[in-house]
Amino acid sequence: MSDIFEFNGAKGSGWSQPEPMKEDAINTVPTSLRRSNLPRWPRASEPELVRHYTLLSQRNFGIDTGFYPLGSCTMKHNPRINERVVQLPGIDRIHPLQPEHQIQGLLSIYYEMQEMLAICAGMDEVTLQPVAGAQGEFTAIRCIQEYHRRNGDVQRDKVIVPDSAHGTNPASAAMCGYEIVEIPSGEDGRLDLDALRAAVGDDTAAMMITNPSTLGIFEPEIAEAAEIVHAAGGQMYYDGANFNAILGKTDPGRMGFDAVHYNLHKTFSQPHGGGGPGSGPIGVKAHLADFLPSPIADREEAADGGATGDGYRYFWRTPTDSIGKVQQWHGNAGAVVRAWAYYRRYGRELELMSEHAVLNANYLRHQIMNPTQEQLNSIHSMPVDGAPADFVKHEFTLSMMPLKETTGVTGKDIAKRLLDYGYMSPTLYFPMIVPECLMIEPTETESREVLDKFASDFLTILSEDPEVVQSAPHDTDVRRVDEVLAARSLVLRKQFDD
Amino acid sequence: MDQLPNLGREQEMLDSMGLKSIDDLFSDIPEGVRRVDRLPLREPQSEEEIWADAQHLLGANIDLDSRPSFLSAGLARNFVPTMVPMLATRGEFLTSYTPYQPEVSQGMLQAMWEFQTMVSELVGLPVSNVSMYDASTAAAEAITCAVRVKGRKATQKGVVYVSQFVPPHRLSVIENYTQGVGIELRTLEHDSNGRVNLEAASSAEGACAVYVEQPNAFGELDEGITRLKEIIGENTALIVGVDAVSLGIVEAPGNYGADIVVGEGQPFGIGPTAGGPIYGLFACKKDYLRLMPGRIVGKTLDEDGKDAFTLTLSTREQHIRRHRATSNICSNETLIALMGAMHMALLGPEGLERLALRVAATTEIAKQAICGINGVELVDPDTPNFREFAVKLPSDASDAVTHMDAAGVLGGFPMGEWWDSMSSCLLIGCDERTTKSDIDALVSALSAWVEEVSA
């Protein structure tokens, strides 16, 4: 389809605005600083642009258009009440620096969310400021860094991560200046305690790990791992990307963690929006609380009942040894409010969410791994588990290695073929410790019928003519995209002729 | 529970797996770490109840549109065209993930490629990414990027000069992002009239980078900044933070030598929304491309030779490069950038110019009106302003804000919250929606307070 720059109407066409309040306003800009040429933006009318963006949207796959089993990303349904709430002027038309008495409702929501998240993770204090999971990791590692510095432990310059960790873990620690020590997983894909024992020392600042792991498997020896790291004087950091699996069933506090980040855009239904916005609050144990970014919401009893009528006056508080700011205001308040609306839906029944996420993942795994004899007769090769496990948590990994060996069909081919069937592909080639890996996370918001159909279509693909699969996708807006060409001859913007 | 399609059908699913209960699925969690009690949280609510509580709680906030408001300090009380939220929240955009599968994500990819082009045109640099978290993280990561690019040739190793007037919340973000990786921040001094001291700036020659803002935190435009690049030289990166709307009338920094331009994208696309989600602009020269943070969309072909878009240069990113990545950024602010692109496209070139002129006009009118109050003076009387200006009051500015608040006017930002030495200074912010009667109300409220404290 055409690009937006092909709309080139008359000069000054487009969205109508009132006249400037003063005719010679340009004189406020010194002559030498005045803009010489206006940007070559499109000149378009509203009807043209509404159609342009509607057509673009129709060339984009979302949860709303189909099953989105993208492992590690928790692509659950985004309730529409969330979107309605954030259109209220009491959030949309609020400035973060307004006097506290003008934003008591917002502060009370912040306070409620901080408390709820602390309870869910077994932590003592929470900040909602980090605006993405990776920024939450960065923020927590910064707090840990300052904690060690206050204790005079400046020699702690290493952060340990398992080789199955999300890429953000080592990247976030490196941005704080840490050296990364990667430890290999055991043969069963689990954390290898001997490797951990060999890695820790008086130079260990922290260990970063997610549980369940990126294989979707609960690490049975997590408490022992925490003991090993703590005995060496290090801190335990919980990557909350997989929190959807365990909420209400266990928590990072019980497992021995000192700090955790939450992904409100995964566990708490903030929409992913094609890559963001996210929200990555962190929770910490009391010994790290003084270092949290400023400010956090607090409250005191109010004799007059408070502006929201709950008996409290809310205010912003700066932790005593705060690391300062990681985002310039109070984080993604809009995402916090959406997550608040989501949380209110479940309340104390949040564990139902995790139960159904885990039920769906195990059910889908069972349906895929137990084909009928008839299906089995036509399948070239069945996948194997990325790691052996009786049960998985919210997601599972499959290695397509046997199929590759018998037919040459790769995991990527399967991923592309699934697009033809109307599905988003699972996460591909991650974690890297599983060869030809597909990582599948159905989430709790898919029905049994969708899971059955997906399993059946998946098995059908395993029996298809390898050439058909290898040349997929066939029925999408564009066929397989040449990513090598994109990187080799970089076309990163529109080039104009004039 | 209307969010769970399999509620009430758990047993049939368990039966088919040969399991007795959902608890079986959690039997791999060791007893020692298992939670046995229920979460001590509130009762679940229906959508109707949530909506009622949201209206009650958010209704307890006083929104900017309900009164004359002059609080800006880096965010804009803008008007977002109605089309923008309606189109951007179409489910296909709203509920998609990062476009890792380009064959079914052409819509968002193309919209982001168009966004990159519009930002590139706006700031006068060839490359733009698809957004950072906000203006402050964009500035911080511009600095770490510049150090990666210029580090080797720099004679002042790891040194970056940062304008004295970068507001403290942004400086704090910059400090957090630079403290652990061998970067030394030094202050770039300004003269008493608010302008960058160009003589002092020559000491930045040979450093990795210089970061300045145009306009600065006081809303002041500084012609001297256009000469900075020739002073600091080719081997030192010039990073300029901008008010994106001002670029409708103020020269694009790419045209006066900026290597990287960053800024707050929020005025295009989304309301102030209590400070987030907003989005940071990040654009640079080609030499920074391979070491820059964030996602980039490129145009390419599919295997049938048809035009197609895809994420490119991903080998810079954390999911591939891990601890050697150029940044840890993964989720960004794509949906808000999409809203920005829609808003920019609706404005068009002349619409942008008009928007900037509207802001310039209200700023100037308010400035003249406020200066007419006896006892109130401009902090820097001879500098041109855009959107904001700082005035010195006869007494504590936070007291003035409290007083004006009682009169129903949100009078600005007391600058003592940023710098102790400026406790009597008030930062007044205007925008395209400021009206004559808003300004009258501000003048009247501020005059009343001045009279009271001067009495």
Coordinates of N, CA, C and O in Angstrom, one line a residue, chain A residues 4 12 15 17 28 32-33 35-36 40-41 43 52 56-57 59-61 63-64 68 90 92-95 98 101-102 105-106 134-135 142 145 149 165 168 172 177 249-250 272-277 308 323 325 327-328 332 334 344-345 348 351 356 360 393 416 425 446 448-449 477 479-480 482 491-494, chain B residues 2-3 6 9-10 12 25 28 33 35 38 42-43 45 53 56-57 61-62 64 72 78 90 92 94-97 101 103-104 107-108 113-114 116-118 120-122 134 136 172 176-177 179 223 247 249 251 273-277 299-304 306 318 322 328 332-333 335 346 350-351 354 358 405 433:
Chain A
I4 N 2.4 7.3 3.8 CA 1.7 8.5 4.3 C 2.1 9.7 3.5 O 1.4 10.7 3.4
G12 N -1.0 24.1 3.9 CA -1.9 24.6 5.0 C -3.1 23.7 5.1 O -3.9 24.0 6.0
W15 N -5.5 19.5 9.6 CA -6.2 19.7 10.8 C -6.4 21.2 11.1 O -5.4 21.9 11.1
Q17 N -6.9 24.6 13.2 CA -6.6 25.1 14.5 C -7.0 26.6 14.6 O -6.9 27.3 13.5
T28 N 9.2 36.5 18.4 CA 9.8 36.0 19.6 C 11.0 35.2 19.4 O 11.7 34.9 20.3
S32 N 18.3 34.7 13.6 CA 19.2 33.6 13.3 C 18.8 32.2 13.8 O 19.4 31.2 13.4
L33 N 17.8 32.2 14.6 CA 17.3 30.9 15.1 C 16.1 30.4 14.4 O 15.6 29.3 14.7
R35 N 13.5 28.8 11.9 CA 13.5 27.6 11.1 C 13.6 28.0 9.6 O 12.8 28.8 9.1
S36 N 14.5 27.4 8.8 CA 14.6 27.7 7.4 C 13.6 27.0 6.6 O 13.0 27.6 5.7
R40 N 9.2 18.0 5.9 CA 8.3 17.5 4.8 C 7.3 16.4 5.4 O 7.5 15.2 5.1
W41 N 6.4 16.9 6.2 CA 5.4 16.0 6.7 C 4.3 15.9 5.7 O 4.1 16.8 4.8
R43 N 0.6 16.3 3.9 CA -0.5 17.3 4.0 C -1.7 16.5 3.7 O -2.0 16.2 2.6
H52 N -6.0 5.7 6.1 CA -4.7 5.2 6.1 C -4.4 4.3 7.3 O -3.9 3.2 7.2
L56 N -3.7 0.3 7.8 CA -2.5 -0.2 8.4 C -2.9 -1.2 9.6 O -2.3 -2.2 9.7
S57 N -3.9 -0.8 10.3 CA -4.2 -1.6 11.4 C -4.7 -3.0 10.9 O -4.4 -4.0 11.6
R59 N -3.4 -4.6 8.7 CA -2.2 -5.4 8.3 C -1.4 -5.6 9.6 O -0.2 -5.7 9.5
N60 N -2.0 -5.7 10.7 CA -1.3 -6.0 11.9 C -2.0 -7.0 12.8 O -3.2 -6.9 13.0
F61 N -1.2 -7.9 13.3 CA -1.8 -9.0 14.1 C -1.8 -8.7 15.6 O -0.7 -8.3 16.1
I63 N -3.7 -9.6 19.7 CA -4.5 -10.6 20.4 C -5.9 -10.6 20.0 O -6.6 -11.6 19.9
D64 N -6.4 -9.4 19.7 CA -7.8 -9.3 19.3 C -8.1 -10.0 17.9 O -9.2 -10.3 17.6
Y68 N -2.2 -15.8 20.3 CA -0.9 -15.2 20.3 C 0.0 -15.9 21.3 O 0.4 -15.3 22.4
G90 N -9.3 12.8 35.0 CA -8.5 12.6 36.3 C -7.2 11.8 36.1 O -6.5 11.7 37.1
D92 N -5.9 11.5 32.4 CA -5.3 12.0 31.1 C -4.9 13.4 31.2 O -3.9 13.8 30.6
R93 N -5.6 14.2 31.9 CA -5.3 15.7 32.0 C -4.7 16.0 33.4 O -5.1 17.0 34.0
I94 N -3.8 15.2 33.8 CA -3.1 15.4 35.1 C -1.6 15.7 34.9 O -1.0 15.0 34.1
H95 N -1.1 16.7 35.6 CA 0.3 16.9 35.5 C 1.0 16.3 36.8 O 0.5 16.5 37.9
Q98 N 1.5 18.5 39.9 CA 0.5 19.2 40.6 C 0.6 19.0 42.1 O 1.1 18.0 42.6
H101 N -2.6 17.8 47.1 CA -4.1 17.8 47.4 C -4.9 17.8 46.1 O -6.1 17.4 46.2
Q102 N -4.3 18.1 44.9 CA -5.1 18.0 43.7 C -5.1 16.7 43.1 O -5.8 16.4 42.1
G105 N -6.7 11.2 44.4 CA -7.2 10.0 43.8 C -6.1 9.2 43.2 O -6.0 8.0 43.3
L106 N -5.2 9.9 42.4 CA -4.1 9.2 41.8 C -3.2 8.6 42.8 O -2.7 7.5 42.7
A134 N 12.8 -4.1 31.7 CA 14.3 -3.9 31.7 C 14.6 -2.7 32.6 O 15.7 -2.7 33.2
Q135 N 13.8 -1.7 32.6 CA 14.1 -0.5 33.5 C 14.0 -0.9 35.0 O 14.7 -0.4 35.8
R142 N 20.6 -1.0 40.5 CA 21.1 0.2 41.1 C 20.9 0.3 42.6 O 21.8 0.7 43.3
Q145 N 23.4 -2.0 44.1 CA 24.7 -1.4 44.0 C 25.0 -0.4 45.2 O 26.0 -0.4 45.8
R149 N 27.6 -0.4 48.3 CA 28.5 0.7 48.6 C 28.3 1.2 50.0 O 29.3 1.5 50.7
A165 N 18.8 -17.0 30.9 CA 18.1 -15.7 31.4 C 17.7 -14.9 30.2 O 18.3 -15.0 29.1
T168 N 17.7 -9.1 28.7 CA 17.7 -7.8 29.5 C 18.5 -7.9 30.8 O 19.1 -6.9 31.3
S172 N 21.0 -5.1 31.6 CA 20.7 -4.1 32.7 C 21.9 -4.1 33.7 O 22.2 -3.0 34.1
G177 N 27.4 -1.1 35.3 CA 28.9 -1.3 35.4 C 29.3 -2.6 35.9 O 30.5 -2.8 36.1
K249 N 0.4 -18.6 44.5 CA 0.9 -20.0 44.8 C 2.2 -20.0 45.6 O 2.4 -20.9 46.4
T250 N 3.0 -19.1 45.3 CA 4.3 -18.9 46.0 C 4.7 -17.4 45.7 O 3.9 -16.7 45.0
H272 N 0.3 -4.3 25.1 CA 1.7 -4.2 24.7 C 1.9 -3.2 23.6 O 3.0 -2.7 23.3
G273 N 0.8 -2.8 22.9 CA 0.9 -1.7 22.0 C 1.9 -1.7 20.9 O 2.5 -0.7 20.5
G274 N 2.3 -2.9 20.4 CA 3.2 -3.0 19.3 C 4.7 -2.9 19.8 O 5.6 -2.7 19.0
G275 N 4.9 -2.9 21.1 CA 6.2 -2.8 21.6 C 6.3 -1.9 22.9 O 7.4 -1.6 23.4
G276 N 5.3 -1.4 23.3 CA 5.2 -0.6 24.5 C 4.0 0.4 24.4 O 3.4 0.4 23.3
P277 N 3.7 1.1 25.4 CA 4.4 1.2 26.7 C 4.2 0.0 27.6 O 3.3 -0.7 27.6
T308 N -10.5 11.4 49.2 CA -11.2 10.3 48.5 C -12.2 9.6 49.5 O -12.9 8.7 49.1
I323 N 18.1 6.5 45.1 CA 19.0 6.6 43.9 C 18.6 7.8 43.0 O 19.2 8.1 42.0
K325 N 16.1 9.4 40.3 CA 15.1 9.2 39.2 C 15.6 8.2 38.2 O 16.8 8.3 37.8
Q327 N 12.9 7.5 35.7 CA 12.1 8.2 34.7 C 11.8 9.5 35.2 O 11.9 9.7 36.4
Q328 N 11.5 10.5 34.4 CA 11.5 11.9 34.9 C 10.4 12.2 35.8 O 10.4 13.1 36.6
N332 N 4.9 5.3 34.4 CA 3.8 5.3 33.4 C 2.5 5.2 34.2 O 1.9 4.1 34.3
G334 N -0.4 6.0 33.5 CA -1.5 5.4 32.8 C -1.5 3.9 32.8 O -2.6 3.2 32.9
R344 N -8.5 -4.9 40.3 CA -9.8 -4.9 41.0 C -10.7 -6.0 40.5 O -11.6 -6.4 41.2
R345 N -10.6 -6.4 39.3 CA -11.4 -7.4 38.7 C -11.2 -8.7 39.5 O -12.2 -9.5 39.8
R348 N -8.7 -10.7 45.6 CA -8.0 -11.8 46.3 C -8.0 -13.1 45.5 O -7.4 -14.1 45.9
E351 N -5.1 -15.6 42.2 CA -4.4 -16.9 42.0 C -5.2 -17.7 40.9 O -4.6 -18.5 40.3
H356 N -5.3 -20.8 35.9 CA -5.8 -21.0 34.5 C -4.6 -20.8 33.5 O -4.6 -21.5 32.5
N360 N -3.9 -24.0 31.2 CA -3.9 -23.9 29.8 C -2.5 -24.4 29.2 O -2.5 -25.0 28.1
K393 N 4.9 -24.7 34.0 CA 4.1 -23.6 34.6 C 3.3 -22.9 33.5 O 2.4 -23.5 32.9
K416 N 6.8 -19.6 10.8 CA 6.2 -18.9 9.7 C 4.9 -19.6 9.1 O 4.0 -18.9 8.7
S425 N 3.2 -16.5 15.8 CA 4.2 -17.6 16.1 C 4.6 -17.6 17.5 O 4.6 -16.5 18.2
E446 N -7.4 -17.9 26.9 CA -7.8 -18.7 25.7 C -8.7 -19.8 26.1 O -8.4 -20.5 27.1
R448 N -10.6 -23.6 25.8 CA -10.1 -24.9 25.5 C -10.2 -25.2 24.0 O -9.4 -25.8 23.4
E449 N -11.3 -24.6 23.3 CA -11.5 -24.9 21.9 C -10.3 -24.3 21.1 O -9.9 -24.9 20.1
D477 N 0.1 -10.8 4.4 CA 0.2 -9.6 3.6 C 1.4 -9.5 2.7 O 1.4 -9.1 1.6
R479 N 5.1 -11.9 1.9 CA 5.7 -13.3 2.1 C 7.0 -13.1 2.9 O 7.2 -12.0 3.4
R480 N 7.8 -14.1 3.0 CA 8.9 -14.0 3.9 C 9.8 -12.8 3.6 O 10.1 -12.6 2.5
D482 N 12.8 -10.2 3.6 CA 14.3 -10.3 3.5 C 15.0 -9.4 4.5 O 15.2 -8.2 4.3
V491 N 17.4 1.3 4.6 CA 16.4 2.4 4.2 C 15.6 2.7 5.4 O 14.6 2.0 5.7
L492 N 16.0 3.6 6.2 CA 15.4 3.9 7.5 C 14.4 5.0 7.5 O 13.9 5.4 8.5
R493 N 14.2 5.6 6.3 CA 13.2 6.7 6.2 C 12.9 6.9 4.8 O 13.6 6.4 3.9
K494 N 11.9 7.7 4.5 CA 11.5 8.0 3.2 C 12.5 9.0 2.6 O 12.9 9.9 3.2
Chain B
D2 N -15.2 -12.8 34.2 CA -15.5 -12.7 32.8 C -14.2 -12.7 32.0 O -14.2 -12.5 30.8
Q3 N -13.0 -13.0 32.7 CA -11.8 -13.0 31.9 C -11.3 -14.4 31.6 O -10.2 -14.5 31.0
N6 N -12.2 -20.7 30.5 CA -12.3 -22.1 30.9 C -12.7 -22.3 32.4 O -12.7 -23.4 32.9
R9 N -14.7 -25.3 33.6 CA -14.4 -26.5 32.8 C -13.0 -27.0 33.1 O -12.4 -27.8 32.4
E10 N -12.5 -26.6 34.3 CA -11.2 -27.1 34.7 C -11.1 -28.6 34.8 O -10.1 -29.2 34.3
E12 N -12.8 -31.1 33.3 CA -12.8 -31.8 32.1 C -11.4 -31.8 31.4 O -10.9 -32.7 30.8
L25 N -0.9 -29.5 39.4 CA -0.1 -28.8 38.5 C 1.0 -27.9 39.2 O 1.9 -27.4 38.6
D28 N 5.0 -29.2 41.8 CA 6.5 -29.1 41.7 C 7.1 -27.9 42.5 O 8.3 -27.7 42.5
V33 N 8.4 -23.4 50.1 CA 8.2 -22.0 49.5 C 6.8 -21.8 49.0 O 6.4 -20.8 48.4
R35 N 2.8 -21.0 49.0 CA 1.9 -20.2 49.8 C 0.7 -21.0 50.2 O 0.1 -21.7 49.3
R38 N -4.6 -17.7 51.6 CA -5.1 -16.8 50.4 C -4.4 -15.5 50.5 O -4.1 -15.0 51.5
R42 N -8.5 -7.4 48.6 CA -9.9 -7.1 48.6 C -10.7 -8.0 47.8 O -10.2 -8.9 47.0
E43 N -12.0 -7.9 47.9 CA -13.0 -8.7 47.1 C -12.9 -8.3 45.6 O -12.6 -7.2 45.3
Q45 N -14.2 -7.3 41.9 CA -15.3 -6.4 41.6 C -15.7 -6.7 40.1 O -15.0 -7.2 39.3
D53 N -15.7 3.1 41.0 CA -14.6 3.5 41.8 C -13.6 4.3 41.1 O -13.0 5.2 41.6
H56 N -14.9 7.7 40.9 CA -14.8 8.4 42.2 C -13.4 8.8 42.5 O -13.1 9.9 42.9
L57 N -12.4 7.9 42.4 CA -11.0 8.2 42.7 C -10.4 9.2 41.8 O -9.8 10.2 42.2
N61 N -9.3 13.9 41.7 CA -8.2 14.7 41.2 C -8.7 16.0 40.5 O -9.8 16.0 40.0
I62 N -7.9 17.0 40.5 CA -8.3 18.2 39.9 C -7.5 18.3 38.5 O -6.3 18.3 38.5
L64 N -6.2 19.5 34.8 CA -5.7 20.8 34.2 C -6.7 21.6 33.5 O -6.6 22.8 33.4
S72 N 3.8 23.6 33.5 CA 4.3 22.8 32.3 C 5.5 22.1 32.6 O 5.5 20.8 32.8
N78 N -1.7 19.9 26.1 CA -2.0 20.0 24.7 C -3.4 19.7 24.4 O -4.2 19.3 25.3
R90 N -7.3 1.0 18.2 CA -7.9 -0.2 17.5 C -7.1 -1.4 18.0 O -5.9 -1.4 18.1
E92 N -6.0 -4.1 16.7 CA -4.9 -4.6 16.0 C -3.6 -4.0 16.4 O -2.5 -4.6 16.4
L94 N -3.3 -1.9 19.4 CA -3.2 -2.0 20.8 C -2.7 -3.3 21.4 O -2.0 -3.3 22.3
T95 N -3.2 -4.4 20.8 CA -2.9 -5.7 21.4 C -1.9 -6.5 20.7 O -1.8 -7.7 20.8
S96 N -1.0 -5.8 19.9 CA 0.1 -6.5 19.3 C 1.3 -6.4 20.1 O 1.5 -5.4 20.9
Y97 N 2.2 -7.3 19.9 CA 3.5 -7.2 20.5 C 4.5 -6.6 19.6 O 4.2 -6.3 18.4
Q101 N 7.5 -10.7 13.9 CA 7.1 -11.5 12.7 C 6.6 -10.5 11.7 O 5.4 -10.2 11.7
E103 N 5.8 -10.5 8.7 CA 4.8 -10.9 7.7 C 3.4 -10.6 8.1 O 2.5 -10.4 7.3
V104 N 3.2 -10.5 9.5 CA 1.9 -10.2 10.0 C 1.9 -8.9 10.8 O 1.0 -8.7 11.6
G107 N 1.5 -3.4 9.3 CA 0.8 -2.1 9.7 C 1.6 -1.3 10.7 O 1.9 -0.1 10.4
M108 N 2.0 -1.9 11.8 CA 2.8 -1.2 12.8 C 4.2 -0.8 12.3 O 4.7 0.3 12.5
W113 N 8.0 3.3 10.5 CA 8.9 3.8 9.5 C 8.5 5.2 9.1 O 9.3 6.1 9.0
E114 N 7.2 5.5 9.0 CA 6.7 6.8 8.7 C 7.0 7.8 9.9 O 7.4 8.9 9.7
Q116 N 9.6 7.4 12.0 CA 11.0 7.7 11.9 C 11.3 8.9 10.9 O 12.1 9.8 11.1
T117 N 10.6 8.8 9.8 CA 10.8 9.8 8.7 C 10.3 11.2 9.2 O 11.0 12.2 9.1
M118 N 9.2 11.2 9.9 CA 8.7 12.5 10.4 C 9.6 13.1 11.5 O 9.8 14.3 11.5
S120 N 12.8 12.5 11.8 CA 14.0 12.8 11.1 C 13.9 14.2 10.5 O 14.7 15.0 10.6
E121 N 12.7 14.4 9.8 CA 12.5 15.7 9.2 C 12.4 16.8 10.2 O 12.8 17.9 10.0
L122 N 11.7 16.5 11.3 CA 11.5 17.5 12.4 C 12.8 18.1 12.9 O 13.0 19.2 13.1
D134 N 11.2 8.4 27.6 CA 10.8 9.8 27.8 C 12.0 10.7 27.4 O 13.1 10.1 27.0
S136 N 14.1 12.2 29.3 CA 15.2 12.1 30.2 C 16.0 10.8 29.9 O 17.3 10.8 29.8
S172 N 19.3 13.6 37.3 CA 19.3 12.4 38.1 C 19.2 11.1 37.3 O 19.9 10.1 37.5
N176 N 22.1 8.3 36.9 CA 21.9 6.8 37.1 C 22.4 6.0 35.9 O 22.9 4.9 36.1
Y177 N 22.2 6.6 34.7 CA 22.6 5.8 33.5 C 24.1 5.8 33.2 O 24.6 5.1 32.5
Q179 N 26.6 6.5 35.9 CA 27.5 6.4 37.0 C 28.4 5.1 37.0 O 29.5 5.2 37.5
E223 N 20.7 31.7 21.0 CA 21.4 31.7 19.7 C 22.8 31.1 19.7 O 23.3 30.5 18.8
L247 N 10.0 23.4 17.2 CA 10.7 23.2 15.9 C 9.9 23.6 14.8 O 10.3 23.5 13.6
I249 N 9.0 26.6 14.5 CA 9.5 28.0 14.2 C 11.0 28.1 14.5 O 11.6 29.0 14.0
E251 N 14.9 26.7 14.4 CA 15.8 25.9 13.6 C 16.0 24.5 14.1 O 16.1 24.3 15.3
T273 N -1.1 13.0 31.0 CA -1.3 11.7 31.6 C -0.5 11.3 32.8 O 0.1 10.3 33.0
A274 N -0.4 12.3 33.7 CA 0.3 12.2 35.0 C 1.7 11.8 34.8 O 2.3 11.2 35.7
G275 N 2.3 12.1 33.7 CA 3.7 11.8 33.5 C 4.1 10.6 32.7 O 5.2 10.3 32.5
G276 N 3.1 9.8 32.3 CA 3.4 8.6 31.5 C 2.2 7.8 31.3 O 1.2 7.8 32.1
P277 N 2.1 7.0 30.2 CA 3.2 6.8 29.2 C 3.3 8.0 28.3 O 2.3 8.5 27.8
K299 N 13.1 -0.5 5.5 CA 12.3 -0.9 4.4 C 13.1 -1.9 3.5 O 14.3 -1.7 3.3
T300 N 12.4 -3.0 3.1 CA 13.1 -4.0 2.4 C 12.1 -4.7 1.4 O 11.1 -4.0 1.0
L301 N 12.4 -5.9 1.0 CA 11.5 -6.6 0.1 C 11.1 -8.0 0.7 O 11.9 -8.5 1.5
D302 N 10.0 -8.5 0.3 CA 9.7 -9.9 0.6 C 10.2 -10.8 -0.5 O 10.8 -10.3 -1.5
E303 N 10.0 -12.1 -0.4 CA 10.6 -13.0 -1.4 C 10.0 -12.9 -2.7 O 10.6 -13.4 -3.7
D304 N 8.8 -12.2 -2.8 CA 8.2 -12.0 -4.1 C 8.6 -10.7 -4.7 O 8.1 -10.2 -5.7
K306 N 8.1 -7.7 -3.2 CA 7.2 -6.7 -2.8 C 7.8 -5.9 -1.7 O 8.5 -6.4 -0.8
Q318 N 19.6 -6.2 23.2 CA 19.8 -7.1 24.3 C 19.4 -8.5 24.1 O 20.1 -9.4 24.6
R322 N 23.0 -9.4 24.4 CA 23.0 -9.6 25.9 C 23.9 -8.5 26.6 O 23.6 -7.3 26.3
N328 N 19.7 -1.7 27.4 CA 18.9 -2.8 27.9 C 17.5 -2.6 27.4 O 16.6 -3.5 27.7
N332 N 9.4 -0.4 24.6 CA 9.6 1.1 24.5 C 8.3 1.7 24.6 O 7.5 1.4 25.4
E333 N 8.0 2.7 23.8 CA 6.7 3.4 23.9 C 6.0 3.5 22.5 O 5.4 4.5 22.1
L335 N 3.3 2.5 21.0 CA 1.9 2.9 20.8 C 1.8 4.4 21.0 O 1.0 5.0 20.2
L346 N -1.6 14.7 11.0 CA -2.8 15.6 10.9 C -2.4 17.1 10.9 O -3.0 17.9 10.2
E350 N 2.6 23.1 7.8 CA 2.1 24.4 8.2 C 1.3 24.4 9.5 O 1.3 25.3 10.3
G351 N 0.7 23.2 9.8 CA 0.0 23.0 11.0 C 0.9 23.0 12.2 O 0.7 23.6 13.3
R354 N 2.0 26.6 12.8 CA 0.9 27.4 13.4 C 0.9 27.0 14.9 O 0.7 27.8 15.8
R358 N 1.3 29.5 17.9 CA 0.3 29.7 19.0 C 0.9 29.7 20.4 O 0.6 30.5 21.2
D405 N -3.6 28.8 44.1 CA -4.4 27.6 44.1 C -5.8 27.9 44.8 O -6.8 27.5 44.3
R433 N -3.4 26.3 24.2 CA -4.8 26.4 24.7 C -4.9 27.5 25.8 O -6.0 27.8 26.3

